């Protein structure tokens, strides 16, 4: 960690993510925001943080930019005041309003951080912006938070008050937590405010400033010109249970419509959260139901391993990602199903066990058209929506481009199959309450397939290669860029992202042992350009076998990879003892490395 950052500050607010999240801002508001806000309609996950122009470091701010996202030297456009960009990517709950946003996240210090931003009033005269965070919308409770910011006639920030609701005798009142004058942070770094171009952004470390509070469910942002309120909902809302058939109560899911289609994963958005990859966590799956039994196992992926009879050992992978969708007509209560079983019915996410996700309301190109808790999509839109975390078995039985109606194919692409289905309703009914309710209106109102772009490598059991998904740093246009090898978004400089991510089988260092052992006359098997090859014989004449050195048996030596006995040639023509008399004549080598012994019986020599 950079020792020069504003310790113990663990929150930040003035980052481009704030601007990106205001996806619902009107075109007029964006235009009024000027050049600095021209990126407001950009996708949250497809753009690197802090695009140049959205955040500028000016004196007297102490925020600097000296580290990259990995904590290594190298400017990346993100102030080092941040703990990490991961804190923003891992936001746990959010509310997207007409001209503002709010979200909560856990930073790398384990603190709960609250962020909010609003398109502020024009600089035509004095103005105010008020943020109200409630634990129970419509009712004021102990620990509710208010932030009031004053703006002078030329648009400069004045006094900013951070207040918490405190119950007292007769009636409650707000007590002051922090008081700021202009941009900056409190001395303890627990409350901050910044006028970031057309945005006014605030941040609070709830773990420190409001210890024991922070379970906010609602937010309201008010300016003299407008007021907007919304619910702070979990970013990743999922239910693990039925797939399309079971959830919809159908005998069979035809899924012949394609009104809403998940087409790919946004490059750079896939994040694996269960160790290094597919071999980090192996579980026994029931062969009949395809379900995880909860029992860990050992063995090669897809074998019985240490599982009991009727179960098979599979590696699993847990990940989050951002999906790219294509929408035809306007549709309601969109649901995403990801198969979490081993697909024993060979129909992907149509039946069996799935994780279900609903769309969060108010992200890019999603809205609430029927006044319920599930997002709807406008005709012709192309939303990008986060989903996960989801855990799937690492199975690769389909070839690239195969549909779920195809029988399982023997060819594979070396990557885990991510089976998905999207569901929707054709009409507004206003009865959807979240991921537990999303379903197909009829058995045809769904689209299923294998998710393209989900590069999750499965070990090919070749000890001479390493499976890795990587791309190159390039701008959104796909041309130019540094060409630096990247994994996810690590290693790229804004506004580049990691693009063209594909599976590679990289050879390990030549000479690396690959399992098959050698012997005293042969070198062990070793890797050569990704292939395990025989090490070849050691040099002729190298000692091996029996090391004894006698008249009849010299030390054994290697010859063309074989340990050859080095017996004295000549058999019974080579003497190996001396005569001791008539009962003890000379003995000769027997040709097998031995010198016979003798004894006398009645004065006659008898061989042993």
CSV table of N, CA, C and O in Angstrom, one decimal, residues 346 395-413 417 450:
chain,number,residue,atom,x,y,z
A,346,UNK,N,-28.9,-32.9,-20.7
A,346,UNK,CA,-28.3,-32.3,-21.9
A,346,UNK,C,-29.2,-31.2,-22.5
A,346,UNK,O,-29.3,-31.2,-23.8
A,395,UNK,N,-17.2,-28.5,-16.9
A,395,UNK,CA,-17.5,-29.6,-17.9
A,395,UNK,C,-17.4,-29.0,-19.2
A,395,UNK,O,-17.9,-27.9,-19.5
A,396,UNK,N,-16.7,-29.7,-20.1
A,396,UNK,CA,-16.5,-29.2,-21.5
A,396,UNK,C,-16.9,-30.3,-22.5
A,396,UNK,O,-16.1,-31.2,-22.8
A,397,UNK,N,-18.2,-30.3,-22.9
A,397,UNK,CA,-18.6,-31.4,-23.8
A,397,UNK,C,-19.1,-30.9,-25.1
A,397,UNK,O,-19.4,-31.6,-26.0
A,398,UNK,N,-19.3,-29.5,-25.2
A,398,UNK,CA,-19.9,-29.0,-26.4
A,398,UNK,C,-18.8,-28.3,-27.2
A,398,UNK,O,-17.8,-27.7,-26.7
A,399,UNK,N,-18.9,-28.3,-28.5
A,399,UNK,CA,-18.0,-27.6,-29.4
A,399,UNK,C,-18.4,-26.1,-29.5
A,399,UNK,O,-19.6,-25.8,-29.3
A,400,UNK,N,-17.5,-25.2,-29.8
A,400,UNK,CA,-17.9,-23.8,-30.0
A,400,UNK,C,-19.0,-23.7,-31.0
A,400,UNK,O,-19.0,-24.2,-32.1
A,401,UNK,N,-20.0,-22.9,-30.6
A,401,UNK,CA,-21.1,-22.6,-31.5
A,401,UNK,C,-22.2,-23.7,-31.5
A,401,UNK,O,-23.3,-23.5,-32.1
A,402,UNK,N,-22.0,-24.7,-30.7
A,402,UNK,CA,-23.1,-25.7,-30.6
A,402,UNK,C,-24.3,-25.2,-29.8
A,402,UNK,O,-24.1,-24.4,-28.8
A,403,UNK,N,-25.5,-25.5,-30.2
A,403,UNK,CA,-26.7,-25.1,-29.5
A,403,UNK,C,-27.1,-26.2,-28.5
A,403,UNK,O,-26.6,-27.3,-28.6
A,404,UNK,N,-27.9,-25.8,-27.6
A,404,UNK,CA,-28.3,-26.8,-26.6
A,404,UNK,C,-29.3,-27.8,-27.1
A,404,UNK,O,-29.5,-28.8,-26.4
A,405,UNK,N,-29.8,-27.7,-28.3
A,405,UNK,CA,-30.6,-28.7,-28.9
A,405,UNK,C,-29.7,-29.8,-29.6
A,405,UNK,O,-30.2,-30.8,-30.0
A,406,UNK,N,-28.4,-29.5,-29.8
A,406,UNK,CA,-27.5,-30.5,-30.3
A,406,UNK,C,-27.2,-31.6,-29.3
A,406,UNK,O,-27.2,-31.3,-28.1
A,407,UNK,N,-27.0,-32.8,-29.7
A,407,UNK,CA,-26.5,-33.8,-28.7
A,407,UNK,C,-25.1,-33.4,-28.2
A,407,UNK,O,-24.4,-32.7,-28.9
A,408,UNK,N,-24.7,-33.9,-27.1
A,408,UNK,CA,-23.4,-33.6,-26.6
A,408,UNK,C,-22.4,-34.1,-27.7
A,408,UNK,O,-22.5,-35.2,-28.2
A,409,UNK,N,-21.4,-33.2,-27.9
A,409,UNK,CA,-20.4,-33.5,-29.0
A,409,UNK,C,-19.1,-33.9,-28.3
A,409,UNK,O,-18.8,-33.5,-27.2
A,410,UNK,N,-18.3,-34.8,-29.0
A,410,UNK,CA,-17.1,-35.2,-28.4
A,410,UNK,C,-16.0,-34.1,-28.5
A,410,UNK,O,-15.0,-34.2,-27.7
A,411,UNK,N,-16.1,-33.2,-29.4
A,411,UNK,CA,-15.1,-32.2,-29.6
A,411,UNK,C,-15.4,-31.1,-28.5
A,411,UNK,O,-16.5,-31.0,-28.0
A,412,UNK,N,-14.3,-30.4,-28.1
A,412,UNK,CA,-14.4,-29.4,-27.1
A,412,UNK,C,-13.5,-28.3,-27.3
A,412,UNK,O,-12.6,-28.4,-28.2
A,413,UNK,N,-13.6,-27.2,-26.6
A,413,UNK,CA,-12.7,-26.1,-26.8
A,413,UNK,C,-11.8,-25.8,-25.6
A,413,UNK,O,-11.1,-24.8,-25.5
A,417,UNK,N,-18.2,-25.1,-20.1
A,417,UNK,CA,-19.4,-24.7,-20.7
A,417,UNK,C,-20.3,-23.9,-19.7
A,417,UNK,O,-20.5,-24.4,-18.6
A,450,UNK,N,-25.0,-21.5,-25.2
A,450,UNK,CA,-23.8,-21.6,-24.5
A,450,UNK,C,-23.2,-20.2,-24.6
A,450,UNK,O,-23.1,-19.5,-25.6
